[in-house]
Each structure stands twice: as structure tokens, then as C-alpha cells.
Amino acid sequence: ALPVVVALGGRPALNQRVGNLLTGIGTMVYLEVSPEEMFRRVREGGLPSFIDREDPVMSFLELYRERVPHYQRLAQLTVNLDGLDVPAALEKLCHALQR
């Protein structure tokens, strides 16, 4: 079988059934970045509709604080990618998975 990567958005990790299913099929990796970097990335891609336009920073931080513990709970491996471009992030992730 070919190796497969499944990238999830934010909500699936909040669902206990989905989380249990996912942990049974492979290595769960939490690609960690600081809330500041994540908000910058989200803003660059265009704020999603569920972010409050009146106070986007606070709205984002509330979601971040709510979701991060779920990602950490599911993760068998956490890799911090703060400040890395895509090639450097991929290299760091591959090295972490090989350990």
C-alpha cells in the first residue's frame, strides 16, 4: 500500500468518534504553529465565514484555544513548524516521522 497523508481541517478533531477512527488507521501528527503565525496564514488565505468580522483576532483565538487541546490529545507526534517555509517544514516532518 502507498503511504497516505490525510490533512484535516479544524472541526474533525473535535468529534470523538472521528478522532477514535483516525487514531486507529495511522500516525496522528499535530503540525503545531503559534497562534500568531496561524492567524497570519488564515488572514492571508481570506478569513473564513465563521470568524467574527467585528473582532477577528479574538474570534480566532477563541477557536484556537478550544481546538488545540483536542489536536494535542489525538497526536502521537507533534512537530512545531513556526517560521518554516514548505520545504523546510516537510524536511522537519519527515525527520520526525523517521525517528
JSON list of C-alpha atoms in Angstrom, two decimals:
[
{"chain": "A", "resi": 1, "resn": "ALA", "atom": "CA", "xyz": [0.00, 0.00, 0.00]},
{"chain": "A", "resi": 2, "resn": "LEU", "atom": "CA", "xyz": [1.15, 3.52, -0.73]},
{"chain": "A", "resi": 3, "resn": "PRO", "atom": "CA", "xyz": [1.72, 5.90, 2.15]},
{"chain": "A", "resi": 4, "resn": "VAL", "atom": "CA", "xyz": [-1.14, 8.34, 2.51]},
{"chain": "A", "resi": 5, "resn": "VAL", "atom": "CA", "xyz": [-1.44, 11.71, 4.22]},
{"chain": "A", "resi": 6, "resn": "VAL", "atom": "CA", "xyz": [-4.85, 12.91, 5.33]},
{"chain": "A", "resi": 7, "resn": "ALA", "atom": "CA", "xyz": [-4.96, 16.60, 6.20]},
{"chain": "A", "resi": 8, "resn": "LEU", "atom": "CA", "xyz": [-7.87, 17.59, 8.39]},
{"chain": "A", "resi": 9, "resn": "GLY", "atom": "CA", "xyz": [-9.39, 20.97, 8.93]},
{"chain": "A", "resi": 10, "resn": "GLY", "atom": "CA", "xyz": [-10.18, 22.11, 12.44]},
{"chain": "A", "resi": 11, "resn": "ARG", "atom": "CA", "xyz": [-13.53, 20.51, 13.22]},
{"chain": "A", "resi": 12, "resn": "PRO", "atom": "CA", "xyz": [-12.95, 16.75, 12.73]},
{"chain": "A", "resi": 13, "resn": "ALA", "atom": "CA", "xyz": [-10.63, 16.59, 15.75]},
{"chain": "A", "resi": 14, "resn": "LEU", "atom": "CA", "xyz": [-13.48, 17.84, 17.93]},
{"chain": "A", "resi": 15, "resn": "ASN", "atom": "CA", "xyz": [-15.60, 14.79, 17.10]},
{"chain": "A", "resi": 16, "resn": "GLN", "atom": "CA", "xyz": [-14.68, 11.92, 19.45]},
{"chain": "A", "resi": 17, "resn": "ARG", "atom": "CA", "xyz": [-15.85, 9.23, 17.00]},
{"chain": "A", "resi": 18, "resn": "VAL", "atom": "CA", "xyz": [-13.81, 10.66, 14.16]},
{"chain": "A", "resi": 19, "resn": "GLY", "atom": "CA", "xyz": [-10.78, 11.01, 16.42]},
{"chain": "A", "resi": 20, "resn": "ASN", "atom": "CA", "xyz": [-11.04, 7.38, 17.54]},
{"chain": "A", "resi": 21, "resn": "LEU", "atom": "CA", "xyz": [-11.35, 6.21, 13.94]},
{"chain": "A", "resi": 22, "resn": "LEU", "atom": "CA", "xyz": [-8.35, 8.24, 12.80]},
{"chain": "A", "resi": 23, "resn": "THR", "atom": "CA", "xyz": [-6.03, 7.08, 15.58]},
{"chain": "A", "resi": 24, "resn": "GLY", "atom": "CA", "xyz": [-6.74, 3.51, 14.51]},
{"chain": "A", "resi": 25, "resn": "ILE", "atom": "CA", "xyz": [-5.57, 3.94, 10.93]},
{"chain": "A", "resi": 26, "resn": "GLY", "atom": "CA", "xyz": [-2.17, 5.59, 11.24]},
{"chain": "A", "resi": 27, "resn": "THR", "atom": "CA", "xyz": [0.11, 8.00, 12.98]},
{"chain": "A", "resi": 28, "resn": "MET", "atom": "CA", "xyz": [-1.62, 11.18, 14.03]},
{"chain": "A", "resi": 29, "resn": "VAL", "atom": "CA", "xyz": [0.66, 14.21, 13.70]},
{"chain": "A", "resi": 30, "resn": "TYR", "atom": "CA", "xyz": [-0.15, 17.64, 15.05]},
{"chain": "A", "resi": 31, "resn": "LEU", "atom": "CA", "xyz": [1.55, 20.28, 12.92]},
{"chain": "A", "resi": 32, "resn": "GLU", "atom": "CA", "xyz": [1.91, 22.96, 15.56]},
{"chain": "A", "resi": 33, "resn": "VAL", "atom": "CA", "xyz": [2.33, 26.66, 14.87]},
{"chain": "A", "resi": 34, "resn": "SER", "atom": "CA", "xyz": [1.90, 29.62, 17.18]},
{"chain": "A", "resi": 35, "resn": "PRO", "atom": "CA", "xyz": [-1.50, 31.33, 17.22]},
{"chain": "A", "resi": 36, "resn": "GLU", "atom": "CA", "xyz": [0.13, 34.44, 15.74]},
{"chain": "A", "resi": 37, "resn": "GLU", "atom": "CA", "xyz": [1.53, 32.54, 12.76]},
{"chain": "A", "resi": 38, "resn": "MET", "atom": "CA", "xyz": [-1.67, 30.59, 12.25]},
{"chain": "A", "resi": 39, "resn": "PHE", "atom": "CA", "xyz": [-3.77, 33.76, 12.27]},
{"chain": "A", "resi": 40, "resn": "ARG", "atom": "CA", "xyz": [-1.40, 35.35, 9.74]},
{"chain": "A", "resi": 41, "resn": "ARG", "atom": "CA", "xyz": [-1.83, 32.31, 7.47]},
{"chain": "A", "resi": 42, "resn": "VAL", "atom": "CA", "xyz": [-5.60, 32.33, 7.86]},
{"chain": "A", "resi": 43, "resn": "ARG", "atom": "CA", "xyz": [-5.78, 36.05, 7.14]},
{"chain": "A", "resi": 44, "resn": "GLU", "atom": "CA", "xyz": [-3.62, 35.68, 4.01]},
{"chain": "A", "resi": 45, "resn": "GLY", "atom": "CA", "xyz": [-5.95, 32.98, 2.71]},
{"chain": "A", "resi": 46, "resn": "GLY", "atom": "CA", "xyz": [-9.05, 35.04, 3.47]},
{"chain": "A", "resi": 47, "resn": "LEU", "atom": "CA", "xyz": [-10.95, 34.91, 6.73]},
{"chain": "A", "resi": 48, "resn": "PRO", "atom": "CA", "xyz": [-13.46, 32.04, 6.82]},
{"chain": "A", "resi": 49, "resn": "SER", "atom": "CA", "xyz": [-17.11, 32.86, 7.39]},
{"chain": "A", "resi": 50, "resn": "PHE", "atom": "CA", "xyz": [-17.10, 31.51, 10.96]},
{"chain": "A", "resi": 51, "resn": "ILE", "atom": "CA", "xyz": [-14.61, 34.17, 12.10]},
{"chain": "A", "resi": 52, "resn": "ASP", "atom": "CA", "xyz": [-16.34, 37.23, 13.57]},
{"chain": "A", "resi": 53, "resn": "ARG", "atom": "CA", "xyz": [-15.58, 40.19, 11.31]},
{"chain": "A", "resi": 54, "resn": "GLU", "atom": "CA", "xyz": [-16.06, 42.66, 14.18]},
{"chain": "A", "resi": 55, "resn": "ASP", "atom": "CA", "xyz": [-13.19, 41.15, 16.20]},
{"chain": "A", "resi": 56, "resn": "PRO", "atom": "CA", "xyz": [-11.38, 38.61, 14.02]},
{"chain": "A", "resi": 57, "resn": "VAL", "atom": "CA", "xyz": [-8.34, 38.23, 16.29]},
{"chain": "A", "resi": 58, "resn": "MET", "atom": "CA", "xyz": [-10.38, 37.42, 19.40]},
{"chain": "A", "resi": 59, "resn": "SER", "atom": "CA", "xyz": [-12.73, 35.16, 17.43]},
{"chain": "A", "resi": 60, "resn": "PHE", "atom": "CA", "xyz": [-9.76, 33.26, 16.02]},
{"chain": "A", "resi": 61, "resn": "LEU", "atom": "CA", "xyz": [-8.04, 32.97, 19.42]},
{"chain": "A", "resi": 62, "resn": "GLU", "atom": "CA", "xyz": [-11.19, 31.53, 20.99]},
{"chain": "A", "resi": 63, "resn": "LEU", "atom": "CA", "xyz": [-11.32, 28.82, 18.32]},
{"chain": "A", "resi": 64, "resn": "TYR", "atom": "CA", "xyz": [-7.59, 28.18, 18.65]},
{"chain": "A", "resi": 65, "resn": "ARG", "atom": "CA", "xyz": [-7.82, 27.73, 22.44]},
{"chain": "A", "resi": 66, "resn": "GLU", "atom": "CA", "xyz": [-10.83, 25.47, 22.05]},
{"chain": "A", "resi": 67, "resn": "ARG", "atom": "CA", "xyz": [-9.32, 23.23, 19.40]},
{"chain": "A", "resi": 68, "resn": "VAL", "atom": "CA", "xyz": [-5.63, 22.89, 20.31]},
{"chain": "A", "resi": 69, "resn": "PRO", "atom": "CA", "xyz": [-6.23, 20.58, 23.31]},
{"chain": "A", "resi": 70, "resn": "HIS", "atom": "CA", "xyz": [-8.15, 18.20, 21.02]},
{"chain": "A", "resi": 71, "resn": "TYR", "atom": "CA", "xyz": [-5.29, 18.15, 18.48]},
{"chain": "A", "resi": 72, "resn": "GLN", "atom": "CA", "xyz": [-2.78, 17.54, 21.26]},
{"chain": "A", "resi": 73, "resn": "ARG", "atom": "CA", "xyz": [-4.90, 14.74, 22.70]},
{"chain": "A", "resi": 74, "resn": "LEU", "atom": "CA", "xyz": [-5.09, 12.91, 19.38]},
{"chain": "A", "resi": 75, "resn": "ALA", "atom": "CA", "xyz": [-1.48, 13.44, 18.32]},
{"chain": "A", "resi": 76, "resn": "GLN", "atom": "CA", "xyz": [1.06, 10.71, 18.66]},
{"chain": "A", "resi": 77, "resn": "LEU", "atom": "CA", "xyz": [3.66, 13.15, 17.35]},
{"chain": "A", "resi": 78, "resn": "THR", "atom": "CA", "xyz": [3.81, 16.94, 17.50]},
{"chain": "A", "resi": 79, "resn": "VAL", "atom": "CA", "xyz": [6.04, 18.86, 15.10]},
{"chain": "A", "resi": 80, "resn": "ASN", "atom": "CA", "xyz": [6.45, 22.61, 15.51]},
{"chain": "A", "resi": 81, "resn": "LEU", "atom": "CA", "xyz": [6.62, 24.38, 12.15]},
{"chain": "A", "resi": 82, "resn": "ASP", "atom": "CA", "xyz": [6.84, 28.01, 13.28]},
{"chain": "A", "resi": 83, "resn": "GLY", "atom": "CA", "xyz": [8.74, 30.16, 10.82]},
{"chain": "A", "resi": 84, "resn": "LEU", "atom": "CA", "xyz": [9.44, 27.37, 8.33]},
{"chain": "A", "resi": 85, "resn": "ASP", "atom": "CA", "xyz": [8.69, 27.51, 4.63]},
{"chain": "A", "resi": 86, "resn": "VAL", "atom": "CA", "xyz": [7.12, 24.48, 2.95]},
{"chain": "A", "resi": 87, "resn": "PRO", "atom": "CA", "xyz": [10.38, 22.66, 2.01]},
{"chain": "A", "resi": 88, "resn": "ALA", "atom": "CA", "xyz": [11.86, 23.16, 5.50]},
{"chain": "A", "resi": 89, "resn": "ALA", "atom": "CA", "xyz": [8.61, 22.09, 7.16]},
{"chain": "A", "resi": 90, "resn": "LEU", "atom": "CA", "xyz": [8.43, 18.96, 5.02]},
{"chain": "A", "resi": 91, "resn": "GLU", "atom": "CA", "xyz": [12.03, 18.09, 5.84]},
{"chain": "A", "resi": 92, "resn": "LYS", "atom": "CA", "xyz": [11.42, 18.55, 9.58]},
{"chain": "A", "resi": 93, "resn": "LEU", "atom": "CA", "xyz": [8.24, 16.46, 9.43]},
{"chain": "A", "resi": 94, "resn": "CYS", "atom": "CA", "xyz": [9.95, 13.64, 7.51]},
{"chain": "A", "resi": 95, "resn": "HIS", "atom": "CA", "xyz": [12.81, 13.54, 10.03]},
{"chain": "A", "resi": 96, "resn": "ALA", "atom": "CA", "xyz": [10.36, 13.44, 12.94]},
{"chain": "A", "resi": 97, "resn": "LEU", "atom": "CA", "xyz": [8.41, 10.58, 11.35]},
{"chain": "A", "resi": 98, "resn": "GLN", "atom": "CA", "xyz": [11.56, 8.55, 10.72]},
{"chain": "A", "resi": 99, "resn": "ARG", "atom": "CA", "xyz": [12.51, 8.62, 14.42]}
]
